[in-house]
Coordinates of C-alpha atoms and ligand atoms in Angstrom, one line a residue:
M1 CA -60.5 4.0 56.7
S2 CA -64.1 5.2 57.2
P3 CA -66.7 3.3 55.3
A4 CA -68.0 4.9 52.0
I5 CA -71.2 2.9 52.3
T6 CA -72.9 1.4 55.4
L7 CA -76.0 -0.9 55.4
E8 CA -77.6 -1.8 58.7
G9 CA -80.3 -4.5 58.8
V10 CA -81.4 -3.7 55.3
T11 CA -84.4 -5.8 54.1
K12 CA -86.4 -5.5 50.9
R13 CA -89.5 -7.7 50.2
Y14 CA -91.5 -8.2 47.1
G15 CA -94.7 -9.8 48.2
D16 CA -93.7 -13.1 49.8
L17 CA -90.2 -12.9 48.5
T18 CA -87.4 -11.4 50.6
A19 CA -85.1 -10.1 47.9
V20 CA -82.6 -8.7 50.5
D21 CA -82.6 -10.1 53.9
A22 CA -81.3 -8.2 56.9
V23 CA -78.0 -7.2 55.3
D24 CA -75.3 -5.5 57.3
L25 CA -72.4 -4.2 55.3
E26 CA -69.6 -1.7 55.2
V27 CA -67.7 -0.8 52.1
P28 CA -64.5 0.9 53.1
E29 CA -63.5 4.1 51.3
G30 CA -61.0 3.4 48.5
S31 CA -61.9 -0.2 48.1
L32 CA -62.7 -2.1 44.9
C33 CA -65.5 -4.3 46.1
G34 CA -67.2 -7.0 44.1
F35 CA -70.9 -8.0 44.9
L36 CA -70.9 -11.6 43.8
G37 CA -73.6 -14.1 43.6
P38 CA -75.9 -16.0 41.3
N39 CA -78.7 -14.3 39.3
G40 CA -81.6 -13.4 41.6
A41 CA -79.3 -13.3 44.7
G42 CA -80.3 -9.7 45.4
K43 CA -77.3 -7.7 44.1
S44 CA -79.2 -5.3 41.9
T45 CA -81.9 -4.7 44.6
T46 CA -79.1 -3.9 47.1
I47 CA -77.4 -1.5 44.6
R48 CA -80.7 0.2 43.7
M49 CA -81.3 0.8 47.4
I50 CA -77.8 2.2 47.8
M51 CA -78.6 4.5 44.9
S52 CA -82.0 5.5 46.5
I53 CA -83.8 4.3 43.4
I54 CA -85.9 2.1 45.7
Y55 CA -86.1 2.1 49.5
P56 CA -85.7 -0.7 52.0
D57 CA -88.6 -2.0 54.0
E58 CA -86.4 -2.1 57.0
G59 CA -82.9 -0.9 58.0
R60 CA -80.7 2.1 57.2
I61 CA -78.3 3.0 54.5
S62 CA -75.6 5.6 54.5
V63 CA -73.7 6.7 51.4
M64 CA -70.7 9.0 52.0
G65 CA -72.3 10.1 55.2
G66 CA -75.7 10.9 53.8
S67 CA -78.0 9.5 51.0
A68 CA -77.0 9.0 47.4
L69 CA -79.4 11.7 46.4
D70 CA -77.4 14.3 48.5
R71 CA -74.2 13.2 46.8
K72 CA -75.3 12.4 43.3
D73 CA -72.6 14.5 41.6
D74 CA -69.9 12.5 43.5
I75 CA -71.4 9.2 42.4
G76 CA -71.2 7.4 39.0
Y77 CA -73.8 4.7 38.4
L78 CA -74.0 2.1 35.6
P79 CA -77.5 0.6 35.9
E80 CA -78.2 -3.0 35.0
E81 CA -80.8 -1.8 32.4
R82 CA -78.8 -0.4 29.5
G83 CA -80.1 2.3 27.4
L84 CA -78.7 5.3 25.4
Y85 CA -80.5 8.0 23.5
R86 CA -80.6 6.0 20.3
K87 CA -80.6 8.8 17.8
M88 CA -78.0 10.9 19.5
R89 CA -74.4 11.0 18.2
V90 CA -71.9 9.5 20.7
V91 CA -70.0 12.7 21.2
E92 CA -73.2 14.7 21.7
L93 CA -74.5 12.2 24.2
L94 CA -71.3 12.2 26.2
R95 CA -71.0 16.0 26.2
Y96 CA -74.6 16.3 27.2
V97 CA -74.2 13.9 30.1
A98 CA -71.0 15.6 31.2
R99 CA -72.7 19.1 31.1
L100 CA -75.5 17.7 33.3
K101 CA -72.7 17.0 35.8
G102 CA -71.3 20.5 35.6
I103 CA -68.4 19.9 33.2
D104 CA -68.0 22.5 30.5
G105 CA -65.7 24.2 27.9
S106 CA -62.4 22.8 26.8
V107 CA -62.3 20.4 29.8
L108 CA -65.4 18.8 28.5
R109 CA -64.1 18.3 25.0
A110 CA -60.8 16.9 26.2
R111 CA -62.5 14.6 28.7
V112 CA -64.8 13.1 26.1
D113 CA -61.9 12.5 23.7
D114 CA -59.7 11.0 26.4
W115 CA -62.4 8.6 27.5
L116 CA -63.1 7.5 23.9
D117 CA -59.4 6.8 23.5
R118 CA -59.1 5.0 26.8
M119 CA -62.1 2.7 26.0
E120 CA -60.6 2.0 22.6
L121 CA -63.5 3.6 20.7
P122 CA -61.6 6.0 18.4
D123 CA -64.0 5.9 15.4
V124 CA -67.4 6.2 17.0
R125 CA -67.5 10.0 17.8
R126 CA -69.8 10.9 14.9
K127 CA -71.9 7.7 15.0
R128 CA -75.4 7.5 16.3
C129 CA -75.8 5.3 19.4
Q130 CA -78.2 3.0 17.6
E131 CA -75.5 2.2 15.0
L132 CA -73.1 0.8 17.6
S133 CA -72.8 -2.9 18.6
K134 CA -74.1 -3.9 22.1
G135 CA -70.6 -4.0 23.5
M136 CA -69.7 -0.6 22.2
Q137 CA -73.0 0.8 23.6
Q138 CA -72.1 -0.6 26.9
K139 CA -68.6 1.0 26.8
I140 CA -70.2 4.3 26.0
Q141 CA -72.6 3.9 28.9
F142 CA -69.7 3.1 31.2
I143 CA -68.0 6.3 30.0
A144 CA -71.2 8.3 30.7
S145 CA -71.2 6.9 34.3
V146 CA -67.6 8.0 35.1
I147 CA -67.0 11.1 32.9
H148 CA -67.5 13.5 35.8
E149 CA -64.7 11.6 37.8
P150 CA -66.9 10.7 40.7
D151 CA -65.4 9.6 44.1
L152 CA -67.8 6.6 44.2
V153 CA -68.5 4.4 41.2
I154 CA -71.2 1.8 41.3
L155 CA -71.4 -0.6 38.4
D156 CA -74.2 -3.2 38.0
E157 CA -73.0 -6.1 36.0
P158 CA -70.6 -4.0 34.0
F159 CA -69.1 -7.0 32.2
S160 CA -72.3 -8.6 30.9
G161 CA -72.4 -8.6 27.2
L162 CA -68.7 -7.8 26.7
D163 CA -66.4 -10.1 24.8
P164 CA -63.2 -11.3 26.6
V165 CA -61.0 -8.6 25.1
N166 CA -63.4 -5.8 26.2
S167 CA -64.0 -7.4 29.6
R168 CA -60.2 -7.3 30.1
L169 CA -60.1 -3.7 28.9
L170 CA -62.9 -2.7 31.3
G171 CA -61.3 -4.6 34.2
R172 CA -58.0 -2.7 33.5
V173 CA -59.8 0.7 33.5
I174 CA -61.7 -0.1 36.7
G175 CA -58.4 -1.1 38.2
E176 CA -56.9 2.3 37.1
L177 CA -59.9 4.2 38.7
H178 CA -59.3 2.3 41.9
G179 CA -55.6 3.1 41.7
A180 CA -56.5 6.8 41.4
G181 CA -58.3 6.5 44.8
R182 CA -61.9 6.0 43.8
T183 CA -64.2 3.7 45.8
I184 CA -65.7 1.2 43.3
I185 CA -68.5 -1.4 43.7
F186 CA -69.5 -3.7 40.9
S187 CA -71.8 -6.7 40.7
T188 CA -71.3 -9.9 38.8
H189 CA -72.5 -13.4 38.6
V190 CA -69.2 -14.4 36.9
L191 CA -66.9 -14.8 39.8
H192 CA -63.6 -15.2 38.1
Q193 CA -64.1 -11.7 36.6
A194 CA -64.1 -10.3 40.2
E195 CA -61.1 -12.4 41.2
Q196 CA -58.8 -10.7 38.9
I197 CA -59.6 -7.1 40.0
C198 CA -61.3 -6.7 43.3
D199 CA -59.6 -6.3 46.7
R200 CA -62.8 -6.9 48.6
V201 CA -65.6 -9.5 48.1
V202 CA -69.2 -9.5 49.3
M203 CA -70.8 -12.8 48.4
I204 CA -74.6 -12.7 48.3
D205 CA -76.9 -15.7 48.1
R206 CA -80.7 -15.6 48.5
G207 CA -80.7 -12.1 49.8
R208 CA -78.1 -12.8 52.5
V209 CA -74.5 -11.8 52.7
V210 CA -72.6 -15.1 53.1
L211 CA -69.1 -13.6 53.0
D212 CA -67.7 -10.1 53.4
D213 CA -63.9 -9.9 53.5
S214 CA -60.8 -8.7 51.7
L215 CA -59.6 -11.0 48.9
A216 CA -56.3 -11.4 50.8
E217 CA -58.0 -12.6 53.9
I218 CA -60.2 -15.0 51.9
R219 CA -57.1 -16.5 50.3
R220 CA -55.6 -17.0 53.7
T221 CA -58.8 -18.5 55.2
F222 CA -59.5 -20.8 52.2
D223 CA -56.0 -22.2 52.1
P224 CA -54.9 -24.1 49.0
R225 CA -55.4 -27.8 49.8
S226 CA -54.9 -29.3 46.4
I227 CA -51.9 -30.1 44.4
R228 CA -51.9 -31.2 40.8
V229 CA -49.0 -33.4 39.5
E230 CA -48.6 -34.1 35.8
A231 CA -46.6 -37.2 34.9
S232 CA -45.2 -37.9 31.5
R233 CA -46.5 -41.5 31.4
D234 CA -48.7 -43.7 33.4
G235 CA -48.9 -42.3 37.0
E236 CA -50.3 -45.4 38.8
E237 CA -47.1 -46.3 40.5
L238 CA -46.3 -42.7 41.5
L239 CA -49.9 -42.4 42.7
E240 CA -49.4 -45.3 45.2
R241 CA -46.2 -43.8 46.5
L242 CA -47.7 -40.3 47.0
R243 CA -50.8 -41.9 48.6
S244 CA -48.6 -43.4 51.4
L245 CA -47.1 -40.0 52.4
E246 CA -48.4 -38.6 55.7
E247 CA -49.0 -35.1 54.2
V248 CA -51.4 -36.6 51.7
D249 CA -55.0 -37.1 52.6
S250 CA -56.1 -38.6 49.3
A251 CA -54.7 -39.0 45.8
T252 CA -56.6 -39.6 42.6
L253 CA -55.5 -40.4 39.1
H254 CA -57.5 -38.6 36.3
E255 CA -58.8 -40.5 33.3
D256 CA -55.8 -39.4 31.3
R257 CA -53.7 -41.7 33.6
E258 CA -51.1 -38.9 33.9
T259 CA -52.7 -36.2 36.1
I260 CA -52.7 -36.8 39.8
E261 CA -54.7 -34.7 42.2
L262 CA -53.5 -34.7 45.8
R263 CA -55.6 -33.4 48.7
I264 CA -53.4 -32.3 51.5
G265 CA -54.1 -32.7 55.2
P266 CA -54.8 -29.9 57.6
G267 CA -51.8 -27.9 58.6
A268 CA -50.0 -28.4 55.3
P269 CA -49.2 -26.3 53.4
G270 CA -49.0 -23.3 55.7
E271 CA -50.0 -19.7 55.2
G272 CA -48.8 -18.4 51.9
G273 CA -49.3 -21.7 50.2
S274 CA -46.2 -23.9 49.8
I275 CA -46.0 -27.5 48.7
P276 CA -45.2 -29.7 51.7
A277 CA -41.5 -30.8 51.8
G278 CA -42.3 -34.5 52.0
I279 CA -44.2 -34.3 48.7
L280 CA -41.5 -32.3 47.0
D281 CA -38.9 -34.9 48.2
E282 CA -40.9 -37.7 46.8
L283 CA -41.3 -36.0 43.5
G284 CA -37.8 -34.5 43.4
G285 CA -36.0 -37.4 41.8
E286 CA -38.8 -38.1 39.3
A287 CA -37.7 -37.4 35.8
R288 CA -41.2 -38.2 34.6
V289 CA -42.9 -35.4 36.5
R290 CA -43.8 -32.7 34.0
S291 CA -45.4 -30.2 36.4
I292 CA -46.4 -29.7 40.0
E293 CA -49.0 -27.0 40.7
L294 CA -50.6 -25.9 43.9
R295 CA -54.2 -25.1 43.1
R296 CA -55.4 -21.9 44.6
P297 CA -59.1 -22.1 45.5
T298 CA -61.1 -19.9 43.2
L299 CA -64.0 -17.7 44.3
D300 CA -66.2 -20.3 42.7
D301 CA -64.7 -22.9 45.1
V302 CA -65.2 -20.6 48.0
F303 CA -68.9 -20.0 47.1
V304 CA -69.5 -23.8 46.8
K305 CA -67.8 -24.3 50.2
L306 CA -70.1 -21.7 51.8
V307 CA -73.5 -22.4 50.2
G308 CA -73.1 -26.0 49.1
R309 CA -73.7 -25.4 45.4
S310 CA -72.0 -23.6 42.6
V311 CA -73.1 -20.2 41.3
G312 CA -74.3 -21.8 38.1
E313 CA -76.5 -24.3 40.0
A314 CA -77.8 -21.5 42.2
D315 CA -78.7 -19.2 39.2
G316 CA -82.4 -18.4 39.2
A317 CA -82.8 -20.4 42.3
T318 CA -85.0 -17.8 44.0
Ligands
ADP401 P1 -79.5 -10.1 41.2 O1 -79.2 -8.7 40.8 O2 -78.6 -10.7 42.2 O3 -79.6 -10.9 39.9 P2 -82.0 -9.0 41.9 O4 -81.7 -8.0 43.0 O5 -82.3 -8.4 40.6 O6 -80.9 -10.1 41.8 O7 -83.3 -9.8 42.3 C1 -83.5 -10.5 43.6 C2 -84.8 -11.1 43.7 O8 -85.8 -10.1 43.7 C3 -85.1 -12.0 42.5 O9 -85.8 -13.1 42.9 C4 -86.0 -11.1 41.6 O10 -86.9 -11.8 40.8 C5 -86.7 -10.3 42.7 N1 -87.1 -8.9 42.2 C6 -86.3 -7.9 41.9 N2 -86.9 -6.8 41.6 C7 -88.3 -7.1 41.7 C8 -89.5 -6.4 41.5 N3 -89.5 -5.1 41.1 N4 -90.6 -7.0 41.7 C9 -90.7 -8.3 42.2 N5 -89.6 -9.0 42.4 C10 -88.4 -8.5 42.1

């Protein structure tokens, strides 16, 4: 599929700081792509350049074959800086925004009502924006960015400030937009939020892209290498037996004396992630084993592996 967005050698400097450093990137059409990385990594700067709000010092950007300015009616953008017309009533604001994008008449009214329902905001139509909670305002701003049903949706930290229930709701709606064929980019410094919804991951650290791949490929590359076994009583003796298996690289007993963490050697388990047969055989006859779990590496684990520190540790590192 042709790329919706292409960046070639894109660099942006602020004085001595290189906020975005020679970034090459292709976002395939129809993908749901997470820009992930710690605060200060360069995600917003990259997004603002894609949106032609600021311009790179070097390099080239193509958005749907041109610039974002040429295609602004086909793009929906949620900026990191939030802000609504405070005195305006919600329904007036959304109708105003939709009219600016060329939607009118009965379609306009139905669209606004549908979106308020979809974002579970049934009772705010007549409220002024300033009367809404931060989370509600954010949901309204999200609606304002997608109400014209754009082909390309770019969301800068869409989950920040939302509680877990609303984060899940927004994640579901983003997934639905993707399912309907839209290309979506969103940024977040909370990696597990991306893990649940995106099909493509671009990890950014200190202005550089450190990983750009499909989630499926990342899962294949960063194979699960860890198995957690929970015993129903002291696991010391079981630990020793597991430790002696050739498939097991190392085995540790947690402080609770019941949870055993096994690291498995290269080559096992294979693609798709299965528990090596030798380990299953050893555990098979054990009545005192409560659970065996193959731990899938999280995107946080992948980030640590690539840059040597966690997203939390890297936050504000620039
Ligand atoms: P992220 O979105 O990943 O949190 P940003 O793109 O906002 O990161 O910022 C990347 C780096 O560029 C940070 O160090 C930030 O302080 C710096 N930066 C961003 N915008 C400006 C600006 N207008 N002037 C100076 N420095 C900036």
